[in-house]
PDB file of C-alpha atoms and ligand atoms in Angstrom:
ATOM      1  CA  MET A1260      16.823  -0.236 -17.018  1.00  0.00           C
ATOM      2  CA  GLU A1261      15.953   2.753 -19.135  1.00  0.00           C
ATOM      3  CA  SER A1262      14.654   0.435 -21.826  1.00  0.00           C
ATOM      4  CA  LEU A1263      12.232  -1.306 -19.443  1.00  0.00           C
ATOM      5  CA  LYS A1264      10.914   2.047 -18.354  1.00  0.00           C
ATOM      6  CA  ALA A1265      10.607   3.175 -21.966  1.00  0.00           C
ATOM      7  CA  LYS A1266       8.414   0.154 -22.745  1.00  0.00           C
ATOM      8  CA  ILE A1267       5.738   1.289 -20.304  1.00  0.00           C
ATOM      9  CA  ASN A1268       2.619   2.673 -21.944  1.00  0.00           C
ATOM     10  CA  LYS A1269       1.985   5.973 -20.157  1.00  0.00           C
ATOM     11  CA  THR A1270      -1.671   5.980 -21.190  1.00  0.00           C
ATOM     12  CA  LYS A1271      -2.336   2.644 -19.457  1.00  0.00           C
ATOM     13  CA  LEU A1272      -0.668   3.168 -16.110  1.00  0.00           C
ATOM     14  CA  PRO A1273      -2.183   1.654 -12.983  1.00  0.00           C
ATOM     15  CA  ASN A1274      -3.623   4.599 -11.059  1.00  0.00           C
ATOM     16  CA  HIS A1275      -3.158   2.876  -7.707  1.00  0.00           C
ATOM     17  CA  ILE A1276      -0.456   0.319  -6.890  1.00  0.00           C
ATOM     18  CA  ALA A1277      -0.441  -1.505  -3.543  1.00  0.00           C
ATOM     19  CA  ILE A1278       2.512  -3.574  -2.361  1.00  0.00           C
ATOM     20  CA  ILE A1279       2.899  -6.259   0.305  1.00  0.00           C
ATOM     21  CA  MET A1280       6.596  -5.776   0.995  1.00  0.00           C
ATOM     22  CA  ASP A1281       7.442  -9.299   2.123  1.00  0.00           C
ATOM     23  CA  GLY A1282      10.632 -11.306   2.552  1.00  0.00           C
ATOM     24  CA  ASN A1283      12.889  -9.021   4.593  1.00  0.00           C
ATOM     25  CA  GLY A1284      13.554 -11.622   7.278  1.00  0.00           C
ATOM     26  CA  ARG A1285      14.391 -14.370   4.777  1.00  0.00           C
ATOM     27  CA  TRP A1286      16.673 -12.021   2.851  1.00  0.00           C
ATOM     28  CA  ALA A1287      18.711 -11.404   6.007  1.00  0.00           C
ATOM     29  CA  LYS A1288      18.681 -15.063   7.060  1.00  0.00           C
ATOM     30  CA  LYS A1289      20.091 -16.068   3.690  1.00  0.00           C
ATOM     31  CA  GLN A1290      23.167 -14.027   4.534  1.00  0.00           C
ATOM     32  CA  GLY A1291      23.400 -15.295   8.068  1.00  0.00           C
ATOM     33  CA  LYS A1292      22.284 -11.936   9.462  1.00  0.00           C
ATOM     34  CA  PRO A1293      19.544 -11.133  12.009  1.00  0.00           C
ATOM     35  CA  ARG A1294      16.052 -10.486  10.587  1.00  0.00           C
ATOM     36  CA  VAL A1295      16.186  -6.773  11.353  1.00  0.00           C
ATOM     37  CA  PHE A1296      19.072  -6.412   8.887  1.00  0.00           C
ATOM     38  CA  GLY A1297      16.504  -7.264   6.228  1.00  0.00           C
ATOM     39  CA  HIS A1298      14.113  -4.590   7.447  1.00  0.00           C
ATOM     40  CA  LYS A1299      16.886  -2.002   7.358  1.00  0.00           C
ATOM     41  CA  ASN A1300      17.718  -2.891   3.767  1.00  0.00           C
ATOM     42  CA  GLY A1301      14.045  -2.996   2.866  1.00  0.00           C
ATOM     43  CA  VAL A1302      13.938   0.765   3.375  1.00  0.00           C
ATOM     44  CA  ASN A1303      16.065   1.222   0.236  1.00  0.00           C
ATOM     45  CA  SER A1304      13.476  -0.694  -1.771  1.00  0.00           C
ATOM     46  CA  VAL A1305      10.753   1.542  -0.359  1.00  0.00           C
ATOM     47  CA  ARG A1306      12.670   4.531  -1.699  1.00  0.00           C
ATOM     48  CA  GLU A1307      13.103   2.872  -5.099  1.00  0.00           C
ATOM     49  CA  ALA A1308       9.398   2.052  -5.365  1.00  0.00           C
ATOM     50  CA  ILE A1309       8.394   5.607  -4.483  1.00  0.00           C
ATOM     51  CA  GLU A1310      10.854   7.099  -6.958  1.00  0.00           C
ATOM     52  CA  ALA A1311       9.818   4.710  -9.711  1.00  0.00           C
ATOM     53  CA  CYS A1312       6.146   5.617  -9.258  1.00  0.00           C
ATOM     54  CA  ALA A1313       6.929   9.332  -9.197  1.00  0.00           C
ATOM     55  CA  GLU A1314       9.107   9.029 -12.329  1.00  0.00           C
ATOM     56  CA  ILE A1315       6.489   7.396 -14.495  1.00  0.00           C
ATOM     57  CA  GLY A1316       3.440   9.149 -13.109  1.00  0.00           C
ATOM     58  CA  VAL A1317       1.590   6.621 -10.949  1.00  0.00           C
ATOM     59  CA  ASN A1318      -0.770   8.645  -8.748  1.00  0.00           C
ATOM     60  CA  TYR A1319      -1.243   6.379  -5.717  1.00  0.00           C
ATOM     61  CA  LEU A1320       1.148   3.986  -4.004  1.00  0.00           C
ATOM     62  CA  THR A1321       0.106   2.080  -0.883  1.00  0.00           C
ATOM     63  CA  LEU A1322       2.675   0.096   1.085  1.00  0.00           C
ATOM     64  CA  TYR A1323       1.877  -2.581   3.656  1.00  0.00           C
ATOM     65  CA  ALA A1324       4.468  -1.830   6.317  1.00  0.00           C
ATOM     66  CA  PHE A1325       3.019  -3.388   9.496  1.00  0.00           C
ATOM     67  CA  SER A1326      -0.080  -5.517   9.958  1.00  0.00           C
ATOM     68  CA  THR A1327      -2.330  -5.947  12.991  1.00  0.00           C
ATOM     69  CA  GLU A1328      -0.985  -9.524  13.114  1.00  0.00           C
ATOM     70  CA  ASN A1329       2.618  -8.297  13.153  1.00  0.00           C
ATOM     71  CA  TRP A1330       2.076  -7.177  16.773  1.00  0.00           C
ATOM     72  CA  ASN A1331       2.523 -10.880  17.590  1.00  0.00           C
ATOM     73  CA  ARG A1332       6.183 -10.807  16.524  1.00  0.00           C
ATOM     74  CA  PRO A1333       9.062 -10.793  19.030  1.00  0.00           C
ATOM     75  CA  LYS A1334       9.174  -7.511  20.959  1.00  0.00           C
ATOM     76  CA  ILE A1335      12.684  -6.689  19.788  1.00  0.00           C
ATOM     77  CA  GLU A1336      11.677  -6.957  16.121  1.00  0.00           C
ATOM     78  CA  ILE A1337       8.653  -4.699  16.675  1.00  0.00           C
ATOM     79  CA  LYS A1338      10.845  -2.187  18.460  1.00  0.00           C
ATOM     80  CA  THR A1339      13.345  -2.112  15.596  1.00  0.00           C
ATOM     81  CA  LEU A1340      10.588  -1.725  13.013  1.00  0.00           C
ATOM     82  CA  MET A1341       9.098   1.222  14.885  1.00  0.00           C
ATOM     83  CA  ALA A1342      12.507   2.874  15.305  1.00  0.00           C
ATOM     84  CA  LEU A1343      13.144   2.354  11.607  1.00  0.00           C
ATOM     85  CA  LEU A1344       9.840   4.018  10.786  1.00  0.00           C
ATOM     86  CA  VAL A1345      10.744   7.092  12.843  1.00  0.00           C
ATOM     87  CA  SER A1346      14.268   7.426  11.431  1.00  0.00           C
ATOM     88  CA  SER A1347      13.089   6.882   7.839  1.00  0.00           C
ATOM     89  CA  LEU A1348      10.373   9.508   8.145  1.00  0.00           C
ATOM     90  CA  ARG A1349      12.936  11.987   9.447  1.00  0.00           C
ATOM     91  CA  LYS A1350      15.390  11.158   6.699  1.00  0.00           C
ATOM     92  CA  GLU A1351      12.908  11.138   3.827  1.00  0.00           C
ATOM     93  CA  LEU A1352      10.867  14.266   4.551  1.00  0.00           C
ATOM     94  CA  LYS A1353      13.107  16.430   2.395  1.00  0.00           C
ATOM     95  CA  SER A1354      12.877  14.129  -0.595  1.00  0.00           C
ATOM     96  CA  LEU A1355       9.094  13.776  -0.178  1.00  0.00           C
ATOM     97  CA  GLN A1356       8.858  17.555  -0.363  1.00  0.00           C
ATOM     98  CA  LYS A1357      11.224  17.794  -3.311  1.00  0.00           C
ATOM     99  CA  ASN A1358       9.286  15.188  -5.272  1.00  0.00           C
ATOM    100  CA  ASP A1359       5.882  16.643  -4.358  1.00  0.00           C
ATOM    101  CA  ILE A1360       4.764  13.482  -2.536  1.00  0.00           C
ATOM    102  CA  LYS A1361       1.915  13.518  -0.051  1.00  0.00           C
ATOM    103  CA  LEU A1362       2.087  11.101   2.875  1.00  0.00           C
ATOM    104  CA  ASN A1363      -1.052   9.398   4.095  1.00  0.00           C
ATOM    105  CA  THR A1364      -1.586   6.580   6.603  1.00  0.00           C
ATOM    106  CA  ILE A1365      -4.150   3.833   7.054  1.00  0.00           C
ATOM    107  CA  GLY A1366      -4.536   1.550  10.046  1.00  0.00           C
ATOM    108  CA  ASN A1367      -4.910   1.790  13.786  1.00  0.00           C
ATOM    109  CA  ILE A1368      -2.299   4.522  14.116  1.00  0.00           C
ATOM    110  CA  LYS A1369      -3.147   5.128  17.778  1.00  0.00           C
ATOM    111  CA  GLN A1370      -1.636   1.746  18.584  1.00  0.00           C
ATOM    112  CA  LEU A1371       1.804   2.867  17.408  1.00  0.00           C
ATOM    113  CA  PRO A1372       4.372   4.224  19.869  1.00  0.00           C
ATOM    114  CA  GLU A1373       3.894   7.913  20.655  1.00  0.00           C
ATOM    115  CA  LYS A1374       7.106   8.879  18.887  1.00  0.00           C
ATOM    116  CA  ALA A1375       6.051   7.222  15.652  1.00  0.00           C
ATOM    117  CA  GLN A1376       2.607   8.836  15.821  1.00  0.00           C
ATOM    118  CA  LYS A1377       4.148  12.287  16.287  1.00  0.00           C
ATOM    119  CA  GLU A1378       6.587  11.850  13.418  1.00  0.00           C
ATOM    120  CA  LEU A1379       3.835  10.595  11.119  1.00  0.00           C
ATOM    121  CA  GLU A1380       1.550  13.455  12.070  1.00  0.00           C
ATOM    122  CA  GLU A1381       4.263  15.953  11.287  1.00  0.00           C
ATOM    123  CA  VAL A1382       5.164  14.502   7.881  1.00  0.00           C
ATOM    124  CA  VAL A1383       1.484  14.157   6.930  1.00  0.00           C
ATOM    125  CA  LYS A1384       0.912  17.788   7.876  1.00  0.00           C
ATOM    126  CA  LYS A1385       3.974  19.083   6.060  1.00  0.00           C
ATOM    127  CA  THR A1386       3.236  17.190   2.848  1.00  0.00           C
ATOM    128  CA  LYS A1387      -0.529  17.661   2.764  1.00  0.00           C
ATOM    129  CA  ASN A1388      -0.531  20.052  -0.193  1.00  0.00           C
ATOM    130  CA  ASN A1389       1.741  17.915  -2.368  1.00  0.00           C
ATOM    131  CA  LYS A1390       0.092  16.537  -5.461  1.00  0.00           C
ATOM    132  CA  THR A1391       2.300  14.375  -7.672  1.00  0.00           C
ATOM    133  CA  LEU A1392       1.998  11.086  -5.766  1.00  0.00           C
ATOM    134  CA  THR A1393      -0.046  10.034  -2.749  1.00  0.00           C
ATOM    135  CA  LEU A1394       2.015   7.616  -0.692  1.00  0.00           C
ATOM    136  CA  THR A1395      -0.032   5.667   1.841  1.00  0.00           C
ATOM    137  CA  LEU A1396       1.628   3.652   4.586  1.00  0.00           C
ATOM    138  CA  ALA A1397      -0.464   0.832   6.049  1.00  0.00           C
ATOM    139  CA  LEU A1398       0.624   0.678   9.682  1.00  0.00           C
ATOM    140  CA  SER A1399      -0.978  -1.493  12.310  1.00  0.00           C
ATOM    141  CA  TYR A1400      -3.361  -2.184   9.463  1.00  0.00           C
ATOM    142  CA  GLY A1401      -5.773  -5.082   9.258  1.00  0.00           C
ATOM    143  CA  SER A1402      -8.539  -5.218   6.704  1.00  0.00           C
ATOM    144  CA  ARG A1403     -10.924  -7.147   8.950  1.00  0.00           C
ATOM    145  CA  GLU A1404     -10.452  -4.639  11.760  1.00  0.00           C
ATOM    146  CA  GLU A1405     -11.091  -1.864   9.241  1.00  0.00           C
ATOM    147  CA  ILE A1406     -14.331  -3.514   8.119  1.00  0.00           C
ATOM    148  CA  VAL A1407     -15.486  -4.095  11.714  1.00  0.00           C
ATOM    149  CA  ASN A1408     -14.983  -0.374  12.366  1.00  0.00           C
ATOM    150  CA  VAL A1409     -16.925   0.532   9.244  1.00  0.00           C
ATOM    151  CA  ILE A1410     -19.870  -1.573  10.418  1.00  0.00           C
ATOM    152  CA  LYS A1411     -19.743  -0.055  13.888  1.00  0.00           C
ATOM    153  CA  ASN A1412     -19.584   3.525  12.581  1.00  0.00           C
ATOM    154  CA  ILE A1413     -22.362   3.043  10.053  1.00  0.00           C
ATOM    155  CA  SER A1414     -24.564   1.300  12.646  1.00  0.00           C
ATOM    156  CA  LYS A1415     -24.022   4.174  15.046  1.00  0.00           C
ATOM    157  CA  LYS A1416     -25.171   6.648  12.400  1.00  0.00           C
ATOM    158  CA  VAL A1417     -28.265   4.574  11.690  1.00  0.00           C
ATOM    159  CA  VAL A1418     -29.130   4.364  15.400  1.00  0.00           C
ATOM    160  CA  ASN A1419     -28.591   8.124  15.763  1.00  0.00           C
ATOM    161  CA  LYS A1420     -30.743   8.691  12.690  1.00  0.00           C
ATOM    162  CA  GLN A1421     -27.910  10.442  10.814  1.00  0.00           C
ATOM    163  CA  LEU A1422     -28.251   7.807   8.111  1.00  0.00           C
ATOM    164  CA  LYS A1423     -31.155   5.717   6.864  1.00  0.00           C
ATOM    165  CA  PHE A1424     -30.683   1.959   6.710  1.00  0.00           C
ATOM    166  CA  GLU A1425     -31.834   1.975   3.049  1.00  0.00           C
ATOM    167  CA  GLU A1426     -29.117   4.471   2.193  1.00  0.00           C
ATOM    168  CA  ILE A1427     -26.302   2.012   2.920  1.00  0.00           C
ATOM    169  CA  ASP A1428     -24.581   1.172  -0.346  1.00  0.00           C
ATOM    170  CA  GLU A1429     -21.062   0.527  -1.657  1.00  0.00           C
ATOM    171  CA  LYS A1430     -20.295   4.222  -1.760  1.00  0.00           C
ATOM    172  CA  ILE A1431     -21.245   4.730   1.881  1.00  0.00           C
ATOM    173  CA  ILE A1432     -19.078   1.776   2.869  1.00  0.00           C
ATOM    174  CA  ASN A1433     -16.182   3.156   0.821  1.00  0.00           C
ATOM    175  CA  ASN A1434     -16.503   6.496   2.543  1.00  0.00           C
ATOM    176  CA  HIS A1435     -16.124   4.878   5.959  1.00  0.00           C
ATOM    177  CA  LEU A1436     -12.990   2.869   5.174  1.00  0.00           C
ATOM    178  CA  TYR A1437      -9.514   4.130   6.149  1.00  0.00           C
ATOM    179  CA  THR A1438      -8.989   4.410   2.389  1.00  0.00           C
ATOM    180  CA  PHE A1439     -11.968   6.720   1.805  1.00  0.00           C
ATOM    181  CA  SER A1440      -9.812   9.217  -0.090  1.00  0.00           C
ATOM    182  CA  LEU A1441      -8.129   6.619  -2.298  1.00  0.00           C
ATOM    183  CA  PRO A1442      -9.302   5.028  -5.549  1.00  0.00           C
ATOM    184  CA  ASP A1443      -9.619   1.233  -5.891  1.00  0.00           C
ATOM    185  CA  VAL A1444      -6.354  -0.656  -6.243  1.00  0.00           C
ATOM    186  CA  ASP A1445      -5.427  -1.489  -9.857  1.00  0.00           C
ATOM    187  CA  LEU A1446      -2.290  -3.525  -9.255  1.00  0.00           C
ATOM    188  CA  MET A1447      -1.356  -5.436  -6.108  1.00  0.00           C
ATOM    189  CA  ILE A1448       2.198  -6.736  -5.868  1.00  0.00           C
ATOM    190  CA  ARG A1449       3.498  -9.214  -3.289  1.00  0.00           C
ATOM    191  CA  THR A1450       7.165 -10.060  -3.082  1.00  0.00           C
ATOM    192  CA  SER A1451       8.897 -13.133  -1.597  1.00  0.00           C
ATOM    193  CA  GLY A1452       6.895 -15.885  -3.290  1.00  0.00           C
ATOM    194  CA  GLU A1453       3.992 -15.992  -0.826  1.00  0.00           C
ATOM    195  CA  LYS A1454       0.664 -16.068  -2.600  1.00  0.00           C
ATOM    196  CA  ARG A1455      -1.753 -14.679  -0.084  1.00  0.00           C
ATOM    197  CA  ILE A1456      -3.383 -11.393   0.881  1.00  0.00           C
ATOM    198  CA  SER A1457      -2.581 -11.477   4.634  1.00  0.00           C
ATOM    199  CA  ASN A1458      -5.483  -9.244   5.694  1.00  0.00           C
ATOM    200  CA  PHE A1459      -4.556  -6.406   3.300  1.00  0.00           C
ATOM    201  CA  LEU A1460      -7.243  -4.237   1.625  1.00  0.00           C
ATOM    202  CA  LEU A1461      -9.825  -7.033   1.219  1.00  0.00           C
ATOM    203  CA  TRP A1462     -12.545  -4.676  -0.007  1.00  0.00           C
ATOM    204  CA  GLN A1463     -10.272  -2.425  -2.032  1.00  0.00           C
ATOM    205  CA  LEU A1464      -8.641  -5.290  -3.956  1.00  0.00           C
ATOM    206  CA  ALA A1465     -11.959  -6.574  -5.301  1.00  0.00           C
ATOM    207  CA  TYR A1466     -10.921  -6.053  -8.946  1.00  0.00           C
ATOM    208  CA  ALA A1467      -7.176  -5.491  -8.635  1.00  0.00           C
ATOM    209  CA  GLU A1468      -4.742  -7.375 -10.853  1.00  0.00           C
ATOM    210  CA  LEU A1469      -2.508  -9.511  -8.629  1.00  0.00           C
ATOM    211  CA  TYR A1470       1.217  -9.876  -9.269  1.00  0.00           C
ATOM    212  CA  PHE A1471       3.366 -12.279  -7.281  1.00  0.00           C
ATOM    213  CA  THR A1472       7.135 -12.424  -7.551  1.00  0.00           C
ATOM    214  CA  ASN A1473       9.747 -14.584  -5.819  1.00  0.00           C
ATOM    215  CA  THR A1474      12.045 -11.575  -5.406  1.00  0.00           C
ATOM    216  CA  LEU A1475      12.543 -10.748  -1.729  1.00  0.00           C
ATOM    217  CA  TRP A1476      11.640  -7.178  -0.793  1.00  0.00           C
ATOM    218  CA  PRO A1477      15.204  -5.860  -0.215  1.00  0.00           C
ATOM    219  CA  ASP A1478      16.068  -7.054  -3.753  1.00  0.00           C
ATOM    220  CA  PHE A1479      13.012  -5.420  -5.324  1.00  0.00           C
ATOM    221  CA  LYS A1480      14.300  -2.436  -7.312  1.00  0.00           C
ATOM    222  CA  LYS A1481      12.892   0.019  -9.851  1.00  0.00           C
ATOM    223  CA  GLU A1482      13.204  -2.394 -12.739  1.00  0.00           C
ATOM    224  CA  ASN A1483      11.248  -5.032 -10.806  1.00  0.00           C
ATOM    225  CA  LEU A1484       8.438  -2.537 -10.390  1.00  0.00           C
ATOM    226  CA  PHE A1485       8.587  -1.611 -14.080  1.00  0.00           C
ATOM    227  CA  ASN A1486       8.357  -5.318 -14.911  1.00  0.00           C
ATOM    228  CA  ALA A1487       5.268  -5.676 -12.743  1.00  0.00           C
ATOM    229  CA  ILE A1488       3.671  -2.706 -14.499  1.00  0.00           C
ATOM    230  CA  LEU A1489       4.498  -4.156 -17.934  1.00  0.00           C
ATOM    231  CA  ASP A1490       2.886  -7.432 -16.883  1.00  0.00           C
ATOM    232  CA  TYR A1491      -0.177  -5.515 -15.719  1.00  0.00           C
ATOM    233  CA  GLN A1492      -0.374  -3.708 -19.056  1.00  0.00           C
ATOM    234  CA  ASN A1493      -0.552  -7.016 -20.898  1.00  0.00           C
ATOM    235  CA  ARG A1494      -3.666  -8.108 -19.047  1.00  0.00           C
ATOM    236  CA  GLU A1495      -7.233  -7.544 -20.084  1.00  0.00           C
ATOM    237  CA  ARG A1496      -9.358  -6.123 -17.292  1.00  0.00           C
ATOM    238  CA  ARG A1497     -12.869  -7.203 -18.088  1.00  0.00           C
ATOM    239  CA  PHE A1498     -14.799  -6.265 -14.924  1.00  0.00           C
ATOM    240  CA  GLY A1499     -17.307  -9.002 -15.658  1.00  0.00           C
ATOM    241  CA  LYS A1500     -17.804  -8.104 -19.314  1.00  0.00           C
ATOM    242  CA  THR A1501     -16.762 -10.146 -22.334  1.00  0.00           C
ATOM    243  CA  SER A1502     -13.545  -9.704 -24.227  1.00  0.00           C
ATOM    244  CA  GLU A1503     -15.509  -8.538 -27.272  1.00  0.00           C
ATOM    245  CA  GLN A1504     -17.173  -5.790 -25.278  1.00  0.00           C
ATOM    246  CA  ILE A1505     -13.784  -4.570 -24.064  1.00  0.00           C
ATOM    247  CA  GLU A1506     -12.313  -4.559 -27.583  1.00  0.00           C
ATOM    248  CA  ASN A1507     -15.233  -2.518 -28.885  1.00  0.00           C
ATOM    249  CA  ILE A1508     -15.132  -0.063 -26.043  1.00  0.00           C
ATOM    250  CA  ASN A1509     -14.406   2.881 -28.323  1.00  0.00           C
ATOM    251  CA  GLU A1510     -17.121   2.085 -30.864  1.00  0.00           C
TER     252      GLU A1510
HETATM  253  C1  LIG B2269       7.952  -8.089   5.628  1.00  0.00           C
HETATM  254  O1  LIG B2269       9.031  -8.945   5.772  1.00  0.00           O
HETATM  255  C2  LIG B2269       8.016  -6.913   6.561  1.00  0.00           C
HETATM  256  C3  LIG B2269       7.066  -6.966   7.691  1.00  0.00           C
HETATM  257  C4  LIG B2269       6.147  -7.849   7.855  1.00  0.00           C
HETATM  258  C5  LIG B2269       7.206  -5.917   8.669  1.00  0.00           C
HETATM  259  P1  LIG B2269       9.014 -10.124   6.787  1.00  0.00           P
HETATM  260  O2  LIG B2269       9.573  -9.646   8.090  1.00  0.00           O
HETATM  261  O3  LIG B2269       7.667 -10.727   6.883  1.00  0.00           O
HETATM  262  O4  LIG B2269      10.022 -11.134   6.132  1.00  0.00           O
HETATM  263  P2  LIG B2269       9.879 -12.723   6.059  1.00  0.00           P
HETATM  264  O5  LIG B2269       8.558 -13.014   5.450  1.00  0.00           O
HETATM  265  O6  LIG B2269       9.985 -13.236   7.448  1.00  0.00           O
HETATM  266  O7  LIG B2269      11.012 -13.151   5.199  1.00  0.00           O
HETATM  267  C1  LIG B2270       2.336  -9.133   5.609  1.00  0.00           C
HETATM  268  O1  LIG B2270       3.523  -9.858   5.719  1.00  0.00           O
HETATM  269  C2  LIG B2270       2.478  -7.825   6.311  1.00  0.00           C
HETATM  270  C3  LIG B2270       3.485  -6.910   5.781  1.00  0.00           C
HETATM  271  C4  LIG B2270       4.220  -7.086   4.719  1.00  0.00           C
HETATM  272  C5  LIG B2270       3.638  -5.714   6.526  1.00  0.00           C
HETATM  273  P1  LIG B2270       3.680 -11.043   6.761  1.00  0.00           P
HETATM  274  O2  LIG B2270       5.010 -11.630   6.527  1.00  0.00           O
HETATM  275  O3  LIG B2270       3.390 -10.574   8.137  1.00  0.00           O
HETATM  276  O4  LIG B2270       2.516 -12.040   6.298  1.00  0.00           O
HETATM  277  P2  LIG B2270       2.210 -13.545   6.671  1.00  0.00           P
HETATM  278  O5  LIG B2270       1.901 -13.577   8.119  1.00  0.00           O
HETATM  279  O6  LIG B2270       3.409 -14.363   6.343  1.00  0.00           O
HETATM  280  O7  LIG B2270       1.044 -13.910   5.829  1.00  0.00           O
HETATM  281 MG1  LIG B2271       6.735 -12.196   5.853  1.00  0.00          MG
END
């Protein structure tokens, strides 16, 4: 494992990694266990991903933990996921502090059970001055809902004359997203073999490199993340330019 980590070029790290942590249910099913067993084991992979990012110096990690669409799952599964969120926050606070990690959330947090909201609020408050890594949990998050809210809030400002219609640009839109304080995503990883975005960060992923792996989330460990980063480092990000322009960037 150390050798994989050593291969990573520290000067070319993705600044912001976002992960769709998928495949917990299938992981459990494969072992003849109930789906929630997968979610419970998925928590260990969350810890590994956070530690891996902190170890190598990635600044932003965003994890898709619960989507707006996930509210349509069986009640018992939702209940377990919410309980798991509360217990994990309680358990991990110490290690977030120790590793200088700041917790942030995106999504319709008010829709979460009261207990989860309280716990989140507390951890966000206690870690707000930490600087090494910003960990963002996407909870009750849907990108389309986020964009609808942006349009509503900007329209309101225009109607109230706090903002001129001509002033609306990409920066203004950025500043109204849940992710206003975060940079664009550089690397988006999805586990479990599904190749779709599932309503995650549609605006923010505009120029992200996408990495799909068949590994199910509970099996995704530090070395899997290092592999994804190595793959990312072998790509050429052109942002619409030509390869020649990119090669001559320092001339
Ligand atoms: C991802 O795993 C976690 C959440 C959506 C909360 P899944 O629960 O979607 O696992 P699969 O896709 O059914 O295997
Ligand atoms: C996306 O996974 C949401 C999270 C990982 C939290 P899903 O498993 O809910 O996605 P779909 O519905 O299969 O696309
Ligand atoms: Mg899934």
